[in-house]
XYZ file of C-alpha atoms in Angstrom:
583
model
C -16.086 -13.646 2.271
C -13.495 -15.982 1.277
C -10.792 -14.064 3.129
C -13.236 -13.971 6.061
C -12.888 -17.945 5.445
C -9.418 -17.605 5.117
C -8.533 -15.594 8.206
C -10.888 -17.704 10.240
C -13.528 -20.631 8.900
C -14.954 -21.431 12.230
C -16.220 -17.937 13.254
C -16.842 -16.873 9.872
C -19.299 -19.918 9.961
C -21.132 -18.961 12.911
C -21.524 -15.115 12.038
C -22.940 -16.668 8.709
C -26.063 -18.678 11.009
C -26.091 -15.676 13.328
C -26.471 -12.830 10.915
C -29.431 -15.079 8.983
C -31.565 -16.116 11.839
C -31.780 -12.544 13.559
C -32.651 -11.601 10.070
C -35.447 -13.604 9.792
C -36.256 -13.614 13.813
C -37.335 -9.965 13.541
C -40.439 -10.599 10.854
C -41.044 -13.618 12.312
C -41.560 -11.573 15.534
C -43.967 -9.467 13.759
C -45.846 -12.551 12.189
C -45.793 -14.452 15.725
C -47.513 -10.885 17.288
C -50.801 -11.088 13.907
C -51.607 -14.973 14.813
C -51.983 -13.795 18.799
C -54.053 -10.945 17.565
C -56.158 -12.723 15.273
C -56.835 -15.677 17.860
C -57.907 -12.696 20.310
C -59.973 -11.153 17.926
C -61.632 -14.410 16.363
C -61.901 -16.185 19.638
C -59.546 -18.948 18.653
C -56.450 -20.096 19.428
C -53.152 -18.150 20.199
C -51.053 -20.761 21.325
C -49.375 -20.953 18.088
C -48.407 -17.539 17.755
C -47.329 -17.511 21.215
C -45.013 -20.109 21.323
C -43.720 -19.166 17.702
C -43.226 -15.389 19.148
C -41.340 -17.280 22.760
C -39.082 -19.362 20.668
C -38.274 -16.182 18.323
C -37.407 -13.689 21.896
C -35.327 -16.743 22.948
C -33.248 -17.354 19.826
C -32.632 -13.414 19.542
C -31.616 -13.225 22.880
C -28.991 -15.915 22.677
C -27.887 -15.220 19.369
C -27.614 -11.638 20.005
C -25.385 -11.730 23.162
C -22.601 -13.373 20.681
C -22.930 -11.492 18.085
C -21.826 -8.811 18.820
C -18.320 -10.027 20.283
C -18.177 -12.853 17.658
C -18.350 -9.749 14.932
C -15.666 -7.896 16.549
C -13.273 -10.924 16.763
C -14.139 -11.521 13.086
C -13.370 -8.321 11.699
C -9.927 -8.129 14.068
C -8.572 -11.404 12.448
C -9.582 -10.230 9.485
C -7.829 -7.375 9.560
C -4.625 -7.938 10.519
C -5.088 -11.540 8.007
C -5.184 -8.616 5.474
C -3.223 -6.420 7.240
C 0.003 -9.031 7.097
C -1.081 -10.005 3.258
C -0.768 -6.433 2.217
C 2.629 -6.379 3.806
C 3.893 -9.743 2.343
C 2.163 -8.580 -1.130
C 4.153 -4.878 -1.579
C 7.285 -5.816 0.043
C 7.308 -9.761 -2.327
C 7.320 -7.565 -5.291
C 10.718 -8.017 -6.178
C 10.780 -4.190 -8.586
C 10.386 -0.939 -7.086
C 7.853 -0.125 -10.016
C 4.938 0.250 -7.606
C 6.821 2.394 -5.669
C 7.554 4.807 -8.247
C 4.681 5.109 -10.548
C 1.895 7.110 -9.318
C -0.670 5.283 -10.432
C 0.327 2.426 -8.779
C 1.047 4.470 -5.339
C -2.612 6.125 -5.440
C -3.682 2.015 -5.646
C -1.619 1.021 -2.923
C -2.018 3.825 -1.181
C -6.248 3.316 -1.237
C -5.759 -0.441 -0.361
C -4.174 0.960 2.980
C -6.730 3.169 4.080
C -9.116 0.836 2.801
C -7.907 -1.902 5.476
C -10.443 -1.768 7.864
C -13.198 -1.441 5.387
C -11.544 -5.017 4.241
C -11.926 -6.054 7.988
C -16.044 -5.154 7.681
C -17.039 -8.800 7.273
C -20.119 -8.044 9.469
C -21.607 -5.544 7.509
C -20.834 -7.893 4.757
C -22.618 -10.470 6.278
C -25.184 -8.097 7.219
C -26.176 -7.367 3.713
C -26.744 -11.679 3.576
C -29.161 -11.069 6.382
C -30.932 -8.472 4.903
C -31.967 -10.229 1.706
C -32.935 -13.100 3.891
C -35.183 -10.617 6.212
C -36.548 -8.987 2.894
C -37.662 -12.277 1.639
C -39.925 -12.965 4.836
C -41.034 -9.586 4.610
C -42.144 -10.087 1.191
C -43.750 -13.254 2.337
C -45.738 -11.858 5.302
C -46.942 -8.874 3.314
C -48.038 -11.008 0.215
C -50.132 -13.163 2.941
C -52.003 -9.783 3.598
C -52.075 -9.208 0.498
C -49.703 -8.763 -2.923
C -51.028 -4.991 -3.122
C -48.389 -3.891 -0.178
C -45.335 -5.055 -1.882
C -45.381 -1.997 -3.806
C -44.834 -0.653 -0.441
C -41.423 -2.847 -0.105
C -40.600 -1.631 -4.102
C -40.901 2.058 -2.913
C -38.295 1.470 -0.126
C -35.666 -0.849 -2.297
C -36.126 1.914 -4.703
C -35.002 4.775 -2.640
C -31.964 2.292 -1.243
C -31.136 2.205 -4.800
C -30.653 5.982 -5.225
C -28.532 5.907 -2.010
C -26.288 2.978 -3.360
C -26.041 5.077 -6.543
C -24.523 8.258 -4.883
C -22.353 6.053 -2.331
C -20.782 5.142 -5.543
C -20.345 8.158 -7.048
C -18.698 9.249 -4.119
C -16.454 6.601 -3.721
C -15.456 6.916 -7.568
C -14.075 10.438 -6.284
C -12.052 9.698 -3.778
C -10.448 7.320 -6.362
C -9.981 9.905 -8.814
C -8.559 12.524 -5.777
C -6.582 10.527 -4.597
C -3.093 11.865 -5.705
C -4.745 15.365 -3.882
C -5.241 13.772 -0.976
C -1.359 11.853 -0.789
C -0.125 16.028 -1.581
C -2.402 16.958 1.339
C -0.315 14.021 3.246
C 2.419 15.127 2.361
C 2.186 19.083 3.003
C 1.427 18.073 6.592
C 4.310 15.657 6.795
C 6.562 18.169 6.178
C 5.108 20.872 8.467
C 5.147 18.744 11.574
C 7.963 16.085 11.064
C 11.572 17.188 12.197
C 13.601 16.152 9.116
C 11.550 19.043 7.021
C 11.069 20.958 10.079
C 13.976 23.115 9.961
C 13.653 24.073 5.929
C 10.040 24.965 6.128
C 10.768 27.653 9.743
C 14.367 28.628 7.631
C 12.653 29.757 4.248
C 9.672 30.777 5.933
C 6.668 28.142 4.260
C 4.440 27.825 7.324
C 2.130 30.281 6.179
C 2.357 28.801 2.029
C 1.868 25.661 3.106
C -1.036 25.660 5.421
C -2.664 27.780 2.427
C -1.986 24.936 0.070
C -3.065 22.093 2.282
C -6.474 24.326 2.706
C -7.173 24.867 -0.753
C -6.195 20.790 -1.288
C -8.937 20.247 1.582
C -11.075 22.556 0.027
C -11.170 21.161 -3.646
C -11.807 17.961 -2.515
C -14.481 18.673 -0.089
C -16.449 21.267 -2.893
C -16.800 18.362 -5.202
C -18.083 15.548 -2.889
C -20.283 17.865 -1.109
C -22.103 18.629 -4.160
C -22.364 15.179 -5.335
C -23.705 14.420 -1.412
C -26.140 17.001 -1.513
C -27.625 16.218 -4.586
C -28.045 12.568 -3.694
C -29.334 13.711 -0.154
C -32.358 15.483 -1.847
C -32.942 12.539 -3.801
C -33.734 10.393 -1.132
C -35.470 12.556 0.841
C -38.164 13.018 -1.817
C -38.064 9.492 -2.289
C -38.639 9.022 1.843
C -41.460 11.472 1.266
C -42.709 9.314 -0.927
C -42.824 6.319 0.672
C -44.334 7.485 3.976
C -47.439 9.084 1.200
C -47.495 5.153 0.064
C -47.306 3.576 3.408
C -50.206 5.894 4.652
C -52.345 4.951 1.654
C -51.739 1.139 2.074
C -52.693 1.760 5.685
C -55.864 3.884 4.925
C -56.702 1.187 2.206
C -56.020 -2.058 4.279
C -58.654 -0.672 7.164
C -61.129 -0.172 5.037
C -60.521 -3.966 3.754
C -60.721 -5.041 7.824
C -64.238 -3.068 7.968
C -65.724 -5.301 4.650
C -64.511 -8.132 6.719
C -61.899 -8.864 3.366
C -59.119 -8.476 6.198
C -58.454 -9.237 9.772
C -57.361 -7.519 12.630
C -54.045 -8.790 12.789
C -53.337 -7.705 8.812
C -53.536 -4.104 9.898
C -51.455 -5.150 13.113
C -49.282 -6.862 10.964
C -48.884 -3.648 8.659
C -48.391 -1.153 11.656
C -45.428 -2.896 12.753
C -44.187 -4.058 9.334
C -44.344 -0.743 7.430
C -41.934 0.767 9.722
C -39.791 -2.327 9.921
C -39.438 -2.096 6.150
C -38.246 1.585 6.720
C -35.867 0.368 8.775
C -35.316 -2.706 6.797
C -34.176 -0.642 3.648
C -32.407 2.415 5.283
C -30.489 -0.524 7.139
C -29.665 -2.133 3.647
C -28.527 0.777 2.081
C -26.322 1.675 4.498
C -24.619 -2.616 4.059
C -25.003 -1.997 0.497
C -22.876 0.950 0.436
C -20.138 -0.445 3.006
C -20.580 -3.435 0.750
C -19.598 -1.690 -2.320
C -17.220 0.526 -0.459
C -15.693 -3.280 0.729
C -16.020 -4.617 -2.988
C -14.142 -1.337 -4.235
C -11.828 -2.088 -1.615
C -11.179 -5.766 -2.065
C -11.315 -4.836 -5.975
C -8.368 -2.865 -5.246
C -7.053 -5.865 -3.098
C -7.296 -8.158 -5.861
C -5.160 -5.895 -8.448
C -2.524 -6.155 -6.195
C -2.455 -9.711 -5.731
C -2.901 -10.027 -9.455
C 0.004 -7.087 -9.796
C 2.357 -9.373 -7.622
C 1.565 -12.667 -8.997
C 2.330 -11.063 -12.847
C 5.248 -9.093 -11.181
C 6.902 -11.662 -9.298
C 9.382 -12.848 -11.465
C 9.226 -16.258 -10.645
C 10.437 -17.358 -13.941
C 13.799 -16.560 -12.742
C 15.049 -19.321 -10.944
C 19.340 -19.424 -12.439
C 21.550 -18.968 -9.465
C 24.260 -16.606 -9.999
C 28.167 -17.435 -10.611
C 30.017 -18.282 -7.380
C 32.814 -15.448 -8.982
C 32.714 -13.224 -12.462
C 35.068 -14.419 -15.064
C 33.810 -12.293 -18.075
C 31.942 -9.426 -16.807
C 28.984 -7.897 -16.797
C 27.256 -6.539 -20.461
C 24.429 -3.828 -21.160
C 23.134 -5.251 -24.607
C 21.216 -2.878 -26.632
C 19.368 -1.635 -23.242
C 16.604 1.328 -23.427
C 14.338 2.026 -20.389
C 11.633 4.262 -19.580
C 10.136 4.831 -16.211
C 6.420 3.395 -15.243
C 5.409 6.838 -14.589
C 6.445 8.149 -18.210
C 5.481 5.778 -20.227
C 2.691 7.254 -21.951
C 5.302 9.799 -23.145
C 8.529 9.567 -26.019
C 10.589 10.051 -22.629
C 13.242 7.222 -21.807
C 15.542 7.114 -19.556
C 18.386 4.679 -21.501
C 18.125 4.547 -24.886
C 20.106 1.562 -26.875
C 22.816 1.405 -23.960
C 25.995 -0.999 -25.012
C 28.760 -1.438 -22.168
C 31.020 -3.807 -20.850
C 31.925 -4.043 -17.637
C 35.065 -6.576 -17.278
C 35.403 -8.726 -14.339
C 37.260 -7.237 -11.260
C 36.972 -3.856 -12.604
C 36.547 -0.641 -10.870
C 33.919 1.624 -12.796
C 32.794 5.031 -12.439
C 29.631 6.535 -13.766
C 29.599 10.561 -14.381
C 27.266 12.371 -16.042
C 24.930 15.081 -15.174
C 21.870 15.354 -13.545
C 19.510 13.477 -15.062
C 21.619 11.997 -17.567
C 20.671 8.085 -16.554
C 23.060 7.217 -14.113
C 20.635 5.897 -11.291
C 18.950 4.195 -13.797
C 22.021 2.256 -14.618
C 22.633 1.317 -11.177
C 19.027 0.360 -10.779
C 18.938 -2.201 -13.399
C 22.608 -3.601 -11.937
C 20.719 -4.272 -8.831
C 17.493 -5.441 -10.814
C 15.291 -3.410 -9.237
C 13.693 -2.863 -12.685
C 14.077 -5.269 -16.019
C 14.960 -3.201 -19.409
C 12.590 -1.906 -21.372
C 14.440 -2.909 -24.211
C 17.758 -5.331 -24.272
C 19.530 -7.266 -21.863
C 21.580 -6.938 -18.947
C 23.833 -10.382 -19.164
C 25.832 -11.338 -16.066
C 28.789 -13.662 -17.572
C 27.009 -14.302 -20.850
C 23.701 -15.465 -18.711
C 20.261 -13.046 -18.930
C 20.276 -10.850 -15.405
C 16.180 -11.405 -16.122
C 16.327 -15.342 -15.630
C 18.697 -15.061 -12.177
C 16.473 -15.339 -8.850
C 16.278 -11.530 -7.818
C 17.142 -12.337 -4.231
C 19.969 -14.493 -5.125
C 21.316 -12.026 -6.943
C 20.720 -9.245 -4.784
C 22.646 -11.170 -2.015
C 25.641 -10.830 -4.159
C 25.199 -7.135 -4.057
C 26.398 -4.479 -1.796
C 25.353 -1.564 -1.980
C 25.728 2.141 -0.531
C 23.588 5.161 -1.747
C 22.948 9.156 -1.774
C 19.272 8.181 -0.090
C 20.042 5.866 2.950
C 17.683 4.556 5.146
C 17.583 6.020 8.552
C 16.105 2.054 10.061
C 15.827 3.327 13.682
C 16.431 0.349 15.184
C 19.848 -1.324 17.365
C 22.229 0.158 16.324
C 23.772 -3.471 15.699
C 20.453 -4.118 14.052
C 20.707 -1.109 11.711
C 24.421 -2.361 10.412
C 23.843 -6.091 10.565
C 20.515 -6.436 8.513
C 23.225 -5.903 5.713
C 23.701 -9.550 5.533
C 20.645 -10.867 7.074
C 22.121 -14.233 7.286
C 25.187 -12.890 9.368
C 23.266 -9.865 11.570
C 24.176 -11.326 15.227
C 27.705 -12.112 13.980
C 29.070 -9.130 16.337
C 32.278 -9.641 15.139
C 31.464 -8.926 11.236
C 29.304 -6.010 12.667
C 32.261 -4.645 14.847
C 34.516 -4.968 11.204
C 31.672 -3.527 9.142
C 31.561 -0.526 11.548
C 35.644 0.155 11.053
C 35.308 -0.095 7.658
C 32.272 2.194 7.100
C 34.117 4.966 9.327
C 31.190 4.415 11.958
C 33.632 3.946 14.863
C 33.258 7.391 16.607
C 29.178 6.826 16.129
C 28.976 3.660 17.821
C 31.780 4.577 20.751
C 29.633 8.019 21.443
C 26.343 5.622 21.647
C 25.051 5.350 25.619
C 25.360 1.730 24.846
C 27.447 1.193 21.513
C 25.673 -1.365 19.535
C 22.788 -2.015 22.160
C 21.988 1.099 21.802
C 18.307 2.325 20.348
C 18.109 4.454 17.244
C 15.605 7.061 16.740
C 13.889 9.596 19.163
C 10.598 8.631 19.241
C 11.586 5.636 20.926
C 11.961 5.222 24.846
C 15.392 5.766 25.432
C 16.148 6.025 21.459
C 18.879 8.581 20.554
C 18.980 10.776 17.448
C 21.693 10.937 15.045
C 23.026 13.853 12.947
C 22.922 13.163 8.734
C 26.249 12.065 8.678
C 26.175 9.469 11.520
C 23.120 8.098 9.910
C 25.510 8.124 6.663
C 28.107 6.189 8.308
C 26.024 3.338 9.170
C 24.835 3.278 5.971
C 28.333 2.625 4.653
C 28.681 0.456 7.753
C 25.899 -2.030 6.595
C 27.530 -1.426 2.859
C 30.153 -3.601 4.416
C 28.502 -6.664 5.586
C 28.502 -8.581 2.490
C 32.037 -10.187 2.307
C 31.675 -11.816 -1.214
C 29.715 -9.218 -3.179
C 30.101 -10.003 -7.435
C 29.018 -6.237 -7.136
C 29.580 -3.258 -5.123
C 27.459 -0.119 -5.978
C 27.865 3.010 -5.031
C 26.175 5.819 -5.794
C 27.062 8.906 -4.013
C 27.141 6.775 -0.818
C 29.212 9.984 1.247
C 27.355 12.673 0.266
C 26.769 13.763 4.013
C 30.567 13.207 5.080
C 33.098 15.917 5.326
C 35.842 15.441 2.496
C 38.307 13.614 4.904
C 35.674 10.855 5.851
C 35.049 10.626 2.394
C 38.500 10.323 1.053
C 38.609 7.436 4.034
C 35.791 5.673 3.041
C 36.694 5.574 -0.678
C 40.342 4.541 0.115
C 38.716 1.648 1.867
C 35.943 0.741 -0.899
C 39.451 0.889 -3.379
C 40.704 -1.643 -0.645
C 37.970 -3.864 -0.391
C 37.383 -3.660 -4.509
C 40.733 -4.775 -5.284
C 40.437 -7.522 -2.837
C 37.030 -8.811 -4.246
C 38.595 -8.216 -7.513
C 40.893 -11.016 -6.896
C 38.589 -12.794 -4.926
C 35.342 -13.247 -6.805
C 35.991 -11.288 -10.096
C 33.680 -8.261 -8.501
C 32.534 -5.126 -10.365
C 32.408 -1.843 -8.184
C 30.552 0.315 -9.685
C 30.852 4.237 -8.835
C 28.552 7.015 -8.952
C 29.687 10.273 -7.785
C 30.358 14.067 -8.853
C 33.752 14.215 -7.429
C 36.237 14.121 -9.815
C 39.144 13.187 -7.438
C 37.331 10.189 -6.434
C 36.404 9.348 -10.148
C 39.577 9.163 -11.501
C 40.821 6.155 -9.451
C 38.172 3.853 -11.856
C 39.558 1.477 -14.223
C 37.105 3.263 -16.827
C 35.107 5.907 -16.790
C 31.833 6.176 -18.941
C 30.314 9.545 -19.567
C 26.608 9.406 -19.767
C 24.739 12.166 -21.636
C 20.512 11.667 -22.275
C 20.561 8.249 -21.805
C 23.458 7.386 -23.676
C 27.154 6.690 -23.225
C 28.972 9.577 -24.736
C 32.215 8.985 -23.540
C 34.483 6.165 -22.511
C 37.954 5.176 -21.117
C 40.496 6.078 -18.446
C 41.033 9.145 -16.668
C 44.214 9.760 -18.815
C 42.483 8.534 -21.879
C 39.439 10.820 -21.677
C 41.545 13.836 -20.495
C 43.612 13.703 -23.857
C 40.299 13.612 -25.997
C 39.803 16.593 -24.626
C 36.120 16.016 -24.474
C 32.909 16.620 -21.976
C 34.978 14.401 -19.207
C 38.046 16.607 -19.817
C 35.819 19.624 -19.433
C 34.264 19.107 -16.397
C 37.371 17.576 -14.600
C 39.015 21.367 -15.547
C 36.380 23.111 -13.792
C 35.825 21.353 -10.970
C 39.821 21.181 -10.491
C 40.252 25.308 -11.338
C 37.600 25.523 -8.365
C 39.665 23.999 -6.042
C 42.822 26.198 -6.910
């Protein structure tokens, strides 16, 4: 309720008085319709129940022609209020932890779907009115007589079962809900084009579809059980309670013949037992949105509490204006979210130096820890273990985005932002994206020239098929930009680059790199920059400063090209190879 409040105070006030008066109008109805009786039957007055029953019609009338809308307006700003917090909430978190882990994805992933049952203030509200409508139930039937409430303890009791299996059911879908992101998945890449061609090449169609059925399958034997068990539950239970209601019934008429009961009890009865039916069958079905919504917002609250412990607001240093020293991995390990319930670590006791306005080059295998090195340059995860130290001073205490301004950055896995094209260069430098003339310069400098010229309208132009208008690009035009927004940033302290032209034919790529060389050895003098390479290409590695070899999360190997080929080691190896199988 408090992000109902949140989202909108005034309406969320009024649904509040709306959903309790038309939950007490409706037995008050019922009592209204017993005093009429009675002063039929007894030959007194009915004026009171008639004007109590007039004023009752009248207030459910007016209140119910706004409810309705009023709920519906409620539960759309509420929605989107949640919609925009769960936006601001993932993308604030300044790691990409949550992104990675898949515990954390099968969280976020829930919260999503779980969006409009965050938005269900009504039935929330609902649940309010129902307790309020139960207590003048309880009321009327203990002024018949306390005997019938066992009637009302039947019905709550059956509601309870129901409650019970909506949350066993909703504990499942927690626990499947890594099978249900694969089923997500499986269809993704059966109908989206990127996959489309691999999965009609190799033939998967058929595989797939079998997969995604048994996914469906799995998950659907297990909650139909639990749903059918339940289901007889409460059927016996309804059973039950009808058996009850008919002896209460049978038992109150026989009262009204001694004379120990009037006419309008038994009236009152008729059209309570029903209501009280109704009543319950209604508040089971709140009480299980409700804890469906209390799940949700459960959920909702992790992630706040996730963010607010993951924010990293402690660091609040600025970064140099230029590197004098360089940057320094102190005794760094790291292990991925994901694996760390296992020995498994990424970087283990890492010690480097990386001297100011330096050209570096990262090779290793596979696997080896690489990435992970870059990753922690860019700060999109702390160490584990250790310190990264940016001219003597902690990378942990330096505002992420202050730092990360400082950055540029190209990489193996681009993002294809189907946007302007001058949009999807410029948000390089968000500061600088409608400077055309830094765009125009980025676009030379990333090769993306003969992209933008063959564009229906060059940098106006609309990325993206599934656009009106939009145009498609081919892997390496969407590469190019990449590289293109690589270049917006004209004082980096650090360029990264990790396999940033793996989609480019080797002439683009020995272009691009001759220009990164150019631009490094101008930030070099400029600001003191780092660039820092990453790349399998052995002709491109060997114009670092140093080279450092990394092997299972270590550095195995360090120096210059020359310097590593005379010790004749795992460098020296691999630079043979890949040299004999270009002879």
């Amino acid at each position: 309720m408090t992000t109902a409040f949140k989202a909108s105070p005034g309406l969320s006030l009024l649904m509040c008085i709306s959903v309790v008066l038309s939950s007490v109008l409706s037995p008050l109805q019922v009592y209204a319709i017993k005093l009429v009786v009675d002063g039929i039957s007894q030959h007194t007055s009915v004026m009171s129940g008639v004007v109590l029953l007039g004023v009752c019609l009248l207030v459910t009338a007016v209140s119910g022609s706004f409810a309705g809308p009023m709920g519906d307006t409620l539960d759309e700003k509420v929605y989107w209020y949640v919609h925009d917090d769960l936006l601001r909430l993932t993308a604030g978190i300044p790691s990409i932890g949550h992104h990675e882990d898949r515990r954390l994805a099968d969280r976020i992933a829930l919260i999503e779907q779980d969006r409009n049952q965050l938005a269900g203030v009504y039935r929330m509200l609902s649940v309010v009115g129902g307790v309020t409508g139960t207590i003048t139930v309880v009321a009327m039937l203990w002024s018949v007589s306390p005997v019938l409430l066992l009637l009302l303890v039947l019905a709550l009791a059956v509601a309870g079962v129901q409650a019970r299996g909506w949350q066993q059911q909703r504990k499942l879908i927690r626990e499947q809900e890594h099978l249900r992101r694969l089923g997500t998945k499986i269809t993704d890449a059966l109908t989206e084009p990127p996959t489309g061609v691999e999965v009609r090449s190799f033939g998967l169609g058929r595989t797939l579809v079998t997969v995604a059925a048994d996914i469906i399958s799995l998950r659907h034997n297990r909650y139909s059980r639990i749903t059918s068990r339940f289901a007889r539950l409460v059927s016996g239970g309804w059973v039950i309670y009808g058996v009850g209601y008919a002896i209460g019934l049978i038992w109150l008429l026989a009262r009204a013949r001694a004379g120990a009961a009037t006419i309008g009890d038994v009236t009152l009865l008729l059209l309570v037992g029903p209501q009280i039916n109704t009543t319950a069958q209604a508040m089971t079905n709140n009480v299980r949105m409700v804890i469906g919504a209390l799940d949700s917002f459960g959920r909702y609250q992790w992630l706040r509490d996730y963010e607010a412990s993951h924010d990293w607001q402690a660091s609040q240093a600025e970064p140099p204006d230029a590197l004098t020293d360089g940057i320094r991995f102190s005794g760094v390990s790291f292990g991925y979210p994901s694996a760390m319930d296992t020995e498994v670590k990424a970087l283990d006791g890492v010690d480097l130096f990386l001297p100011a306005g330096t050209t570096i080059a990262f090779v290793g295998e596979n696997g080896a820890g690489k990435s992970t090195l870059v990753k922690l340059l860019a700060r999109l995860y702390d160490p584990t273990e250790g310190q990264v130290l940016i001219d003597g001073v902690p990378l942990s205490t330096i505002d992420p985005l202050a730092w990360r301004k400082r950055i540029s950055a190209g990489f193996q896995d681009f993002a294809r932002l189907e946007f302007l094209a001058a949009d999807s260069v410029g948000v390089g430098d968000l500061d600088l994206r409608e400077d055309r003339q830094l765009i125009s310069t980025a676009v030379g400098a990333g090769q993306a020239g003969p992209v933008i010229t063959g564009l229906i309208d060059g940098l106006d132009t609309q990325l993206g098929r599934q656009f009106t208008g939009g145009v498609g690009l081919s892997g390496g035009q969407w590469q190019r930009l990449a590289l293109a927004r690589a270049f917006m940033r004209t004082r980096p302290l650090l360029m990264l680059l990790d396999e940033p032209t793996a989609a480019l034919d080797p002439e683009a790529e020995q272009a691009i790199y001759e220009e990164y060389g150019a631009s490094a050895r101008r930030l070099a003098a400029e600001t003191g920059a780092v660039t820092v390479l990453v790349s399998h290409r052995f002709s491109t590695v060997r114009m670092a400063d140093l080279i450092v070899v990394v092997a299972g999360g270590r550095i195995s190997e360090l120096g210059s090209h020359v310097e590593l080929m005379a010790a004749g080691g795992r460098y020296a190896e691999l630079f043979t190879l890949q040299a004999d199988a270009y002879r």
